[in-house]
Structure formats: structure tokens, C-alpha cells
GROMACS .gro file of N, CA and C in nm:
model
  462
    1PRO      N    1  -0.159  -3.321   6.260
    1PRO     CA    2  -0.116  -3.418   6.158
    1PRO      C    3  -0.031  -3.351   6.040
    2ALA      N    4   0.075  -3.392   6.005
    2ALA     CA    5   0.151  -3.309   5.879
    2ALA      C    6   0.077  -3.366   5.728
    3GLU      N    7   0.084  -3.315   5.674
    3GLU     CA    8   0.008  -3.348   5.545
    3GLU      C    9   0.147  -3.401   5.458
    4ALA      N   10   0.143  -3.478   5.380
    4ALA     CA   11   0.240  -3.545   5.300
    4ALA      C   12   0.235  -3.477   5.152
    5VAL      N   13   0.335  -3.443   5.103
    5VAL     CA   14   0.369  -3.352   4.988
    5VAL      C   15   0.447  -3.431   4.854
    6THR      N   16   0.362  -3.462   4.777
    6THR     CA   17   0.446  -3.589   4.692
    6THR      C   18   0.453  -3.477   4.592
    7ALA      N   19   0.545  -3.512   4.482
    7ALA     CA   20   0.533  -3.425   4.352
    7ALA      C   21   0.467  -3.501   4.290
    8ALA      N   22   0.389  -3.392   4.206
    8ALA     CA   23   0.296  -3.473   4.126
    8ALA      C   24   0.384  -3.509   3.953
    9THR      N   25   0.352  -3.623   3.901
    9THR     CA   26   0.408  -3.653   3.774
    9THR      C   27   0.318  -3.607   3.687
   10PRO      N   28   0.339  -3.531   3.596
   10PRO     CA   29   0.238  -3.515   3.492
   10PRO      C   30   0.203  -3.666   3.378
   11ALA      N   31   0.093  -3.631   3.357
   11ALA     CA   32   0.038  -3.788   3.278
   11ALA      C   33   0.072  -3.732   3.097
   12PRO      N   34   0.114  -3.871   3.044
   12PRO     CA   35   0.195  -3.793   2.941
   12PRO      C   36   0.085  -3.737   2.816
   13SER      N   37  -0.024  -3.757   2.825
   13SER     CA   38  -0.101  -3.618   2.742
   13SER      C   39  -0.130  -3.480   2.827
   14ASP      N   40  -0.040  -3.448   2.903
   14ASP     CA   41  -0.037  -3.336   2.962
   14ASP      C   42   0.113  -3.268   2.891
   15LEU      N   43   0.197  -3.356   2.841
   15LEU     CA   44   0.327  -3.287   2.820
   15LEU      C   45   0.324  -3.252   2.698
   16VAL      N   46   0.356  -3.108   2.622
   16VAL     CA   47   0.371  -3.041   2.507
   16VAL      C   48   0.490  -3.000   2.431
   17ALA      N   49   0.486  -3.043   2.347
   17ALA     CA   50   0.614  -3.002   2.239
   17ALA      C   51   0.604  -2.847   2.173
   18VAL      N   52   0.709  -2.765   2.266
   18VAL     CA   53   0.652  -2.635   2.192
   18VAL      C   54   0.776  -2.617   2.086
   19ARG      N   55   0.732  -2.559   1.956
   19ARG     CA   56   0.889  -2.522   1.859
   19ARG      C   57   0.836  -2.379   1.823
   20GLU      N   58   0.908  -2.288   1.800
   20GLU     CA   59   0.877  -2.161   1.737
   20GLU      C   60   0.889  -2.150   1.552
   21VAL      N   61   0.790  -2.084   1.518
   21VAL     CA   62   0.745  -2.052   1.381
   21VAL      C   63   0.762  -1.933   1.367
   22GLU      N   64   0.878  -1.882   1.256
   22GLU     CA   65   0.849  -1.759   1.206
   22GLU      C   66   0.749  -1.745   1.132
   23ILE      N   67   0.711  -1.610   1.142
   23ILE     CA   68   0.535  -1.529   1.076
   23ILE      C   69   0.601  -1.436   0.999
   24ALA      N   70   0.602  -1.462   0.882
   24ALA     CA   71   0.617  -1.363   0.777
   24ALA      C   72   0.524  -1.204   0.826
   25PRO      N   73   0.561  -1.081   0.774
   25PRO     CA   74   0.469  -1.027   0.795
   25PRO      C   75   0.352  -1.003   0.706
   26VAL      N   76   0.225  -0.959   0.737
   26VAL     CA   77   0.118  -0.954   0.656
   26VAL      C   78   0.110  -0.845   0.536
   27PRO      N   79   0.093  -0.893   0.422
   27PRO     CA   80   0.095  -0.803   0.278
   27PRO      C   81  -0.016  -0.710   0.346
   28THR      N   82   0.004  -0.600   0.268
   28THR     CA   83  -0.090  -0.465   0.288
   28THR      C   84  -0.118  -0.431   0.136
   29LEU      N   85  -0.260  -0.368   0.145
   29LEU     CA   86  -0.289  -0.300   0.016
   29LEU      C   87  -0.272  -0.137   0.030
   30GLU      N   88  -0.226  -0.091  -0.077
   30GLU     CA   89  -0.227   0.042  -0.113
   30GLU      C   90  -0.267   0.093  -0.250
   31GLN      N   91  -0.385   0.171  -0.212
   31GLN     CA   92  -0.450   0.221  -0.358
   31GLN      C   93  -0.410   0.375  -0.377
   32ILE      N   94  -0.356   0.388  -0.468
   32ILE     CA   95  -0.313   0.522  -0.516
   32ILE      C   96  -0.398   0.523  -0.672
   33TYR      N   97  -0.373   0.691  -0.684
   33TYR     CA   98  -0.453   0.724  -0.796
   33TYR      C   99  -0.359   0.819  -0.848
   34THR      N  100  -0.356   0.846  -1.024
   34THR     CA  101  -0.280   0.899  -1.113
   34THR      C  102  -0.300   1.054  -1.071
   35PRO      N  103  -0.199   1.151  -1.019
   35PRO     CA  104  -0.248   1.281  -0.911
   35PRO      C  105  -0.313   1.380  -1.052
   36LEU      N  106  -0.253   1.364  -1.175
   36LEU     CA  107  -0.353   1.492  -1.267
   36LEU      C  108  -0.410   1.399  -1.391
   37PRO      N  109  -0.533   1.449  -1.404
   37PRO     CA  110  -0.571   1.378  -1.488
   37PRO      C  111  -0.508   1.364  -1.660
   38PHE      N  112  -0.593   1.262  -1.707
   38PHE     CA  113  -0.514   1.242  -1.828
   38PHE      C  114  -0.589   1.361  -1.912
   39ARG      N  115  -0.553   1.421  -2.015
   39ARG     CA  116  -0.591   1.504  -2.142
   39ARG      C  117  -0.696   1.432  -2.161
   40PHE      N  118  -0.798   1.498  -2.244
   40PHE     CA  119  -0.928   1.444  -2.310
   40PHE      C  120  -0.860   1.343  -2.434
   41ASN      N  121  -0.931   1.228  -2.441
   41ASN     CA  122  -0.912   1.130  -2.544
   41ASN      C  123  -0.785   1.124  -2.574
   42ASN      N  124  -0.686   1.116  -2.461
   42ASN     CA  125  -0.558   1.092  -2.491
   42ASN      C  126  -0.501   0.985  -2.304
   43ALA      N  127  -0.432   0.911  -2.381
   43ALA     CA  128  -0.357   0.767  -2.284
   43ALA      C  129  -0.211   0.816  -2.253
   44HIS      N  130  -0.163   0.882  -2.293
   44HIS     CA  131  -0.032   0.920  -2.241
   44HIS      C  132  -0.018   0.977  -2.128
   45LEU      N  133   0.082   0.926  -2.041
   45LEU     CA  134   0.139   0.923  -1.898
   45LEU      C  135   0.196   1.061  -1.879
   46SER      N  136   0.152   1.134  -1.836
   46SER     CA  137   0.237   1.309  -1.826
   46SER      C  138   0.364   1.286  -1.762
   47ALA      N  139   0.448   1.376  -1.757
   47ALA     CA  140   0.586   1.358  -1.664
   47ALA      C  141   0.551   1.368  -1.553
   48ALA      N  142   0.428   1.444  -1.513
   48ALA     CA  143   0.415   1.492  -1.336
   48ALA      C  144   0.343   1.320  -1.284
   49ASN      N  145   0.272   1.266  -1.375
   49ASN     CA  146   0.250   1.137  -1.290
   49ASN      C  147   0.337   1.031  -1.278
   50ARG      N  148   0.413   1.037  -1.413
   50ARG     CA  149   0.523   0.952  -1.398
   50ARG      C  150   0.598   0.972  -1.277
   51ARG      N  151   0.669   1.080  -1.220
   51ARG     CA  152   0.702   1.155  -1.119
   51ARG      C  153   0.657   1.081  -1.028
   52ALA      N  154   0.512   1.123  -0.983
   52ALA     CA  155   0.455   1.065  -0.842
   52ALA      C  156   0.468   0.910  -0.837
   53LEU      N  157   0.411   0.813  -1.003
   53LEU     CA  158   0.425   0.689  -0.954
   53LEU      C  159   0.600   0.635  -0.906
   54ARG      N  160   0.688   0.695  -0.999
   54ARG     CA  161   0.807   0.679  -0.956
   54ARG      C  162   0.835   0.705  -0.771
   55GLU      N  163   0.818   0.819  -0.730
   55GLU     CA  164   0.835   0.821  -0.605
   55GLU      C  165   0.746   0.727  -0.517
   56SER      N  166   0.653   0.710  -0.577
   56SER     CA  167   0.566   0.642  -0.468
   56SER      C  168   0.648   0.469  -0.452
   57PHE      N  169   0.656   0.411  -0.580
   57PHE     CA  170   0.684   0.286  -0.570
   57PHE      C  171   0.894   0.308  -0.489
   58ALA      N  172   0.907   0.398  -0.550
   58ALA     CA  173   1.074   0.430  -0.468
   58ALA      C  174   1.068   0.400  -0.334
   59GLY      N  175   0.996   0.475  -0.289
   59GLY     CA  176   0.963   0.481  -0.128
   59GLY      C  177   0.903   0.377  -0.094
   60TRP      N  178   0.815   0.272  -0.130
   60TRP     CA  179   0.770   0.165  -0.099
   60TRP      C  180   0.927   0.093  -0.097
   61ARG      N  181   0.998   0.089  -0.205
   61ARG     CA  182   1.139   0.019  -0.175
   61ARG      C  183   1.206   0.039  -0.035
   62THR      N  184   1.246   0.177  -0.041
   62THR     CA  185   1.341   0.221   0.049
   62THR      C  186   1.296   0.168   0.185
   63GLU      N  187   1.191   0.148   0.200
   63GLU     CA  188   1.106   0.114   0.337
   63GLU      C  189   1.134  -0.021   0.347
   64GLY      N  190   1.198  -0.102   0.236
   64GLY     CA  191   1.179  -0.239   0.232
   64GLY      C  192   1.104  -0.320   0.201
   65ASN      N  193   0.967  -0.265   0.139
   65ASN     CA  194   0.847  -0.372   0.074
   65ASN      C  195   0.885  -0.409  -0.062
   66LEU      N  196   0.808  -0.493  -0.046
   66LEU     CA  197   0.819  -0.565  -0.182
   66LEU      C  198   0.656  -0.573  -0.245
   67VAL      N  199   0.697  -0.512  -0.397
   67VAL     CA  200   0.574  -0.541  -0.447
   67VAL      C  201   0.525  -0.663  -0.514
   68LEU      N  202   0.408  -0.737  -0.420
   68LEU     CA  203   0.356  -0.843  -0.454
   68LEU      C  204   0.271  -0.880  -0.629
   69SER      N  205   0.209  -0.748  -0.617
   69SER     CA  206   0.093  -0.740  -0.732
   69SER      C  207   0.059  -0.593  -0.731
   70VAL      N  208   0.029  -0.541  -0.869
   70VAL     CA  209  -0.045  -0.415  -0.891
   70VAL      C  210  -0.179  -0.459  -0.982
   71LEU      N  211  -0.268  -0.402  -0.941
   71LEU     CA  212  -0.379  -0.375  -1.010
   71LEU      C  213  -0.395  -0.253  -1.078
   72VAL      N  214  -0.409  -0.219  -1.198
   72VAL     CA  215  -0.427  -0.121  -1.288
   72VAL      C  216  -0.517  -0.098  -1.347
   73THR      N  217  -0.626   0.026  -1.323
   73THR     CA  218  -0.760  -0.006  -1.384
   73THR      C  219  -0.739   0.177  -1.444
   74GLY      N  220  -0.787   0.186  -1.568
   74GLY     CA  221  -0.795   0.309  -1.625
   74GLY      C  222  -0.927   0.358  -1.613
   75HIS      N  223  -0.988   0.470  -1.628
   75HIS     CA  224  -1.125   0.518  -1.607
   75HIS      C  225  -1.091   0.636  -1.751
   76THR      N  226  -1.248   0.693  -1.754
   76THR     CA  227  -1.265   0.791  -1.848
   76THR      C  228  -1.376   0.888  -1.783
   77ASP      N  229  -1.394   1.005  -1.840
   77ASP     CA  230  -1.529   1.078  -1.852
   77ASP      C  231  -1.619   1.013  -1.926
   78SER      N  232  -1.794   1.086  -1.909
   78SER     CA  233  -1.881   1.027  -1.940
   78SER      C  234  -1.887   1.092  -2.119
   79THR      N  235  -1.791   1.172  -2.149
   79THR     CA  236  -1.805   1.199  -2.327
   79THR      C  237  -1.777   1.083  -2.392
   80GLY      N  238  -1.871   1.086  -2.517
   80GLY     CA  239  -1.833   1.001  -2.593
   80GLY      C  240  -1.923   0.847  -2.571
   81PRO      N  241  -1.913   0.754  -2.670
   81PRO     CA  242  -1.958   0.633  -2.659
   81PRO      C  243  -1.890   0.555  -2.569
   82ALA      N  244  -1.957   0.478  -2.516
   82ALA     CA  245  -1.963   0.382  -2.399
   82ALA      C  246  -1.828   0.271  -2.470
   83ASP      N  247  -1.822   0.232  -2.576
   83ASP     CA  248  -1.752   0.135  -2.592
   83ASP      C  249  -1.609   0.172  -2.625
   84TYR      N  250  -1.613   0.315  -2.690
   84TYR     CA  251  -1.455   0.341  -2.710
   84TYR      C  252  -1.368   0.401  -2.566
   85ASN      N  253  -1.454   0.483  -2.458
   85ASN     CA  254  -1.427   0.509  -2.359
   85ASN      C  255  -1.368   0.352  -2.282
   86LEU      N  256  -1.434   0.244  -2.302
   86LEU     CA  257  -1.384   0.144  -2.194
   86LEU      C  258  -1.271   0.144  -2.291
   87GLN      N  259  -1.248   0.116  -2.400
   87GLN     CA  260  -1.099   0.122  -2.480
   87GLN      C  261  -0.993   0.234  -2.437
   88LEU      N  262  -1.015   0.328  -2.459
   88LEU     CA  263  -0.937   0.447  -2.385
   88LEU      C  264  -0.884   0.406  -2.258
   89SER      N  265  -1.003   0.379  -2.179
   89SER     CA  266  -0.950   0.322  -2.022
   89SER      C  267  -0.837   0.238  -2.022
   90ARG      N  268  -0.889   0.117  -2.122
   90ARG     CA  269  -0.756  -0.018  -2.104
   90ARG      C  270  -0.630   0.079  -2.179
   91TRP      N  271  -0.646   0.158  -2.244
   91TRP     CA  272  -0.538   0.216  -2.342
   91TRP      C  273  -0.445   0.298  -2.171
   92ARG      N  274  -0.540   0.357  -2.128
   92ARG     CA  275  -0.464   0.428  -2.034
   92ARG      C  276  -0.372   0.326  -1.900
   93ALA      N  277  -0.444   0.241  -1.902
   93ALA     CA  278  -0.387   0.139  -1.809
   93ALA      C  279  -0.270   0.097  -1.850
   94GLN      N  280  -0.288   0.054  -1.980
   94GLN     CA  281  -0.134  -0.014  -2.066
   94GLN      C  282  -0.064   0.089  -2.051
   95SER      N  283  -0.119   0.234  -2.063
   95SER     CA  284   0.053   0.322  -2.037
   95SER      C  285   0.090   0.308  -1.913
   96VAL      N  286   0.033   0.339  -1.806
   96VAL     CA  287   0.080   0.305  -1.678
   96VAL      C  288   0.127   0.199  -1.657
   97ALA      N  289   0.119   0.068  -1.700
   97ALA     CA  290   0.166  -0.066  -1.675
   97ALA      C  291   0.294  -0.083  -1.725
   98TYR      N  292   0.330  -0.032  -1.878
   98TYR     CA  293   0.437   0.005  -1.931
   98TYR      C  294   0.534   0.071  -1.831
   99PHE      N  295   0.492   0.197  -1.779
   99PHE     CA  296   0.601   0.262  -1.704
   99PHE      C  297   0.632   0.134  -1.591
  100LEU      N  298   0.525   0.124  -1.505
  100LEU     CA  299   0.562   0.044  -1.428
  100LEU      C  300   0.667  -0.072  -1.458
  101ARG      N  301   0.674  -0.122  -1.549
  101ARG     CA  302   0.782  -0.233  -1.619
  101ARG      C  303   0.916  -0.164  -1.623
  102HIS      N  304   0.901  -0.034  -1.657
  102HIS     CA  305   1.016   0.101  -1.661
  102HIS      C  306   1.076   0.082  -1.546
  103ILE      N  307   1.033   0.084  -1.452
  103ILE     CA  308   1.072   0.111  -1.312
  103ILE      C  309   1.101   0.015  -1.232
  104GLY      N  310   1.094  -0.116  -1.290
  104GLY     CA  311   1.106  -0.245  -1.230
  104GLY      C  312   1.007  -0.322  -1.179
  105VAL      N  313   0.915  -0.297  -1.187
  105VAL     CA  314   0.783  -0.416  -1.142
  105VAL      C  315   0.794  -0.510  -1.248
  106PRO      N  316   0.811  -0.631  -1.182
  106PRO     CA  317   0.802  -0.744  -1.334
  106PRO      C  318   0.646  -0.742  -1.367
  107ARG      N  319   0.635  -0.811  -1.491
  107ARG     CA  320   0.532  -0.780  -1.594
  107ARG      C  321   0.437  -0.882  -1.532
  108ASP      N  322   0.474  -1.017  -1.468
  108ASP     CA  323   0.379  -1.100  -1.415
  108ASP      C  324   0.335  -1.048  -1.272
  109HIS      N  325   0.381  -0.938  -1.232
  109HIS     CA  326   0.273  -0.903  -1.122
  109HIS      C  327   0.215  -0.772  -1.130
  110ILE      N  328   0.189  -0.733  -1.265
  110ILE     CA  329   0.092  -0.654  -1.321
  110ILE      C  330  -0.002  -0.700  -1.366
  111LYS      N  331  -0.137  -0.655  -1.318
  111LYS     CA  332  -0.286  -0.710  -1.407
  111LYS      C  333  -0.347  -0.561  -1.435
  112LEU      N  334  -0.392  -0.574  -1.517
  112LEU     CA  335  -0.472  -0.405  -1.562
  112LEU      C  336  -0.581  -0.456  -1.669
  113GLY      N  337  -0.688  -0.359  -1.659
  113GLY     CA  338  -0.835  -0.358  -1.686
  113GLY      C  339  -0.874  -0.201  -1.705
  114GLY      N  340  -0.977  -0.197  -1.783
  114GLY     CA  341  -1.036  -0.070  -1.783
  114GLY      C  342  -1.182  -0.021  -1.731
  115ALA      N  343  -1.216   0.045  -1.701
  115ALA     CA  344  -1.351   0.058  -1.635
  115ALA      C  345  -1.445   0.162  -1.694
  116GLY      N  346  -1.386   0.200  -1.799
  116GLY     CA  347  -1.472   0.323  -1.919
  116GLY      C  348  -1.515   0.408  -1.817
  117MET      N  349  -1.632   0.441  -1.803
  117MET     CA  350  -1.699   0.574  -1.759
  117MET      C  351  -1.779   0.521  -1.643
  118LEU      N  352  -1.754   0.402  -1.626
  118LEU     CA  353  -1.840   0.313  -1.508
  118LEU      C  354  -1.802   0.337  -1.381
  119ASP      N  355  -1.693   0.385  -1.346
  119ASP     CA  356  -1.634   0.351  -1.207
  119ASP      C  357  -1.599   0.494  -1.190
  120PRO      N  358  -1.657   0.627  -1.169
  120PRO     CA  359  -1.601   0.782  -1.150
  120PRO      C  360  -1.524   0.780  -1.000
  121HIS      N  361  -1.408   0.871  -1.029
  121HIS     CA  362  -1.323   0.890  -0.935
  121HIS      C  363  -1.401   0.933  -0.814
  122PRO      N  364  -1.383   0.898  -0.674
  122PRO     CA  365  -1.440   0.925  -0.593
  122PRO      C  366  -1.461   1.104  -0.530
  123ASP      N  367  -1.353   1.144  -0.566
  123ASP     CA  368  -1.333   1.259  -0.544
  123ASP      C  369  -1.374   1.385  -0.637
  124ALA      N  370  -1.434   1.325  -0.777
  124ALA     CA  371  -1.426   1.402  -0.900
  124ALA      C  372  -1.539   1.541  -0.874
  125LYS      N  373  -1.436   1.654  -0.898
  125LYS     CA  374  -1.521   1.760  -0.901
  125LYS      C  375  -1.574   1.824  -1.061
  126THR      N  376  -1.495   1.771  -1.150
  126THR     CA  377  -1.524   1.811  -1.284
  126THR      C  378  -1.501   1.661  -1.376
  127PRO      N  379  -1.589   1.665  -1.478
  127PRO     CA  380  -1.579   1.565  -1.580
  127PRO      C  381  -1.406   1.530  -1.590
  128ALA      N  382  -1.314   1.590  -1.611
  128ALA     CA  383  -1.188   1.545  -1.620
  128ALA      C  384  -1.120   1.497  -1.497
  129ASP      N  385  -1.189   1.490  -1.388
  129ASP     CA  386  -1.124   1.456  -1.293
  129ASP      C  387  -1.132   1.277  -1.293
  130ASN      N  388  -1.226   1.248  -1.407
  130ASN     CA  389  -1.285   1.076  -1.413
  130ASN      C  390  -1.173   1.039  -1.513
  131ARG      N  391  -1.064   1.140  -1.555
  131ARG     CA  392  -0.981   1.066  -1.665
  131ARG      C  393  -0.829   1.042  -1.585
  132PHE      N  394  -0.833   0.916  -1.545
  132PHE     CA  395  -0.728   0.885  -1.442
  132PHE      C  396  -0.712   0.696  -1.425
  133VAL      N  397  -0.613   0.692  -1.359
  133VAL     CA  398  -0.575   0.546  -1.361
  133VAL      C  399  -0.555   0.515  -1.201
  134ASP      N  400  -0.648   0.405  -1.137
  134ASP     CA  401  -0.607   0.384  -1.007
  134ASP      C  402  -0.509   0.260  -0.995
  135LEU      N  403  -0.432   0.267  -0.877
  135LEU     CA  404  -0.351   0.139  -0.888
  135LEU      C  405  -0.372   0.081  -0.721
  136ARG      N  406  -0.416  -0.043  -0.744
  136ARG     CA  407  -0.434  -0.118  -0.591
  136ARG      C  408  -0.299  -0.199  -0.596
  137VAL      N  409  -0.197  -0.157  -0.517
  137VAL     CA  410  -0.064  -0.253  -0.512
  137VAL      C  411  -0.027  -0.311  -0.396
  138TRP      N  412  -0.030  -0.455  -0.376
  138TRP     CA  413  -0.004  -0.540  -0.255
  138TRP      C  414   0.154  -0.525  -0.246
  139LEU      N  415   0.147  -0.507  -0.124
  139LEU     CA  416   0.312  -0.485  -0.084
  139LEU      C  417   0.337  -0.568   0.038
  140GLN      N  418   0.463  -0.652   0.017
  140GLN     CA  419   0.529  -0.735   0.145
  140GLN      C  420   0.575  -0.649   0.247
  141PRO      N  421   0.555  -0.649   0.343
  141PRO     CA  422   0.641  -0.532   0.419
  141PRO      C  423   0.749  -0.605   0.475
  142PRO      N  424   0.917  -0.573   0.483
  142PRO     CA  425   0.999  -0.631   0.552
  142PRO      C  426   0.998  -0.713   0.655
  143GLU      N  427   1.053  -0.803   0.675
  143GLU     CA  428   1.044  -0.875   0.790
  143GLU      C  429   1.153  -0.815   0.881
  144GLU      N  430   1.088  -0.815   1.015
  144GLU     CA  431   1.149  -0.743   1.136
  144GLU      C  432   1.226  -0.860   1.235
  145GLY      N  433   1.308  -0.826   1.263
  145GLY     CA  434   1.386  -0.916   1.384
  145GLY      C  435   1.319  -0.885   1.506
  146GLY      N  436   1.342  -1.006   1.611
  146GLY     CA  437   1.313  -1.012   1.717
  146GLY      C  438   1.204  -1.092   1.747
  147ASP      N  439   1.151  -1.096   1.881
  147ASP     CA  440   1.046  -1.199   1.937
  147ASP      C  441   0.901  -1.186   1.918
  148SER      N  442   0.872  -1.077   1.824
  148SER     CA  443   0.770  -1.043   1.810
  148SER      C  444   0.686  -1.106   1.672
  149ASP      N  445   0.772  -1.171   1.602
  149ASP     CA  446   0.774  -1.213   1.459
  149ASP      C  447   0.745  -1.390   1.502
  150ARG      N  448   0.777  -1.419   1.628
  150ARG     CA  449   0.779  -1.558   1.649
  150ARG      C  450   0.654  -1.568   1.730
  151VAL      N  451   0.601  -1.700   1.709
  151VAL     CA  452   0.479  -1.768   1.811
  151VAL      C  453   0.521  -1.920   1.830
  152ALA      N  454   0.460  -1.948   1.961
  152ALA     CA  455   0.496  -2.094   2.024
  152ALA      C  456   0.376  -2.150   1.960
  153VAL      N  457   0.399  -2.287   1.898
  153VAL     CA  458   0.258  -2.360   1.852
  153VAL      C  459   0.317  -2.490   1.923
  154ARG      N  460   0.201  -2.579   1.948
  154ARG     CA  461   0.213  -2.703   1.990
  154ARG      C  462   0.195  -2.790   1.862
   0.00000   0.00000   0.00000
């Protein structure tokens, strides 16, 4: 006996509309440090530190990254009173923030603060190594073309 073959008609609940949605690349976080320590009792950003920061930000721009925000935190060594070191660390952060604005980072993308002597450099070998500024930079990578940036949703 031959089996009857019938075309199955899907139930309305089985029908799905699919559309493509663009997915933007996920922002990334880069943490950088001023490569040379600040001089004792000083918040002046050295030429070498300015050059290093300029190169980092120019490199990210060349790669097509957009700077979404920058958290700038100044630090000091443990010499002197804690309240003065806290203020000095803020001045160091302000010095870096001013330079970032100079190289094109919008003011409203920059947040700053000071840690004084409470958060030493992770690789410090001498007290001077704790006279630094760290920057946490949120970057939006460029959008890539192609199907890898698309997903189907129901």
C-alpha cells in the first residue's frame, strides 16, 4: 500500500518574521599611564608625556576609534601631608585633562580626580614611580561592513 504524501501547512504560530538589525561594535576600555613620573611637588606635564599621550590618541583615531570618555586620575608619592598630596594629584589630573582638550578630546568627555598617595602605581619600584596619572579611555571601535555586524531577530 502506498503512503499518501501531503504538504504540511504551518500553523500561524509557526510563522516568524525575521529582520536584520545592525549591531554597533562594543566599546573597549584602554588604560594607559603617563610614561615618566612627574617631578617632585610638580603638576607640569613633561614634553615626553605630552608626546606619548598625543601618539596614543592619534593612533586610536587613525584606527578609526572614537573616544567616548576619559577618566583621568592623578597620583602622588607618600612624601608630605595627605591633604596636600590629594590636591597635587588633582592638579596633575587637571594638567593632563587640559592637554587632552588641546589635542581634541571634548571637555564633556573628560572626568578627572585625584587619588593622592592612596593608589600606588602597580609597577612602582621607587617613590617617584608613584607620581603619575592614569587614564581609562573608553573607545568606540569603527563599524565594520559585512554580515558579521548583522543578526536576525524575531
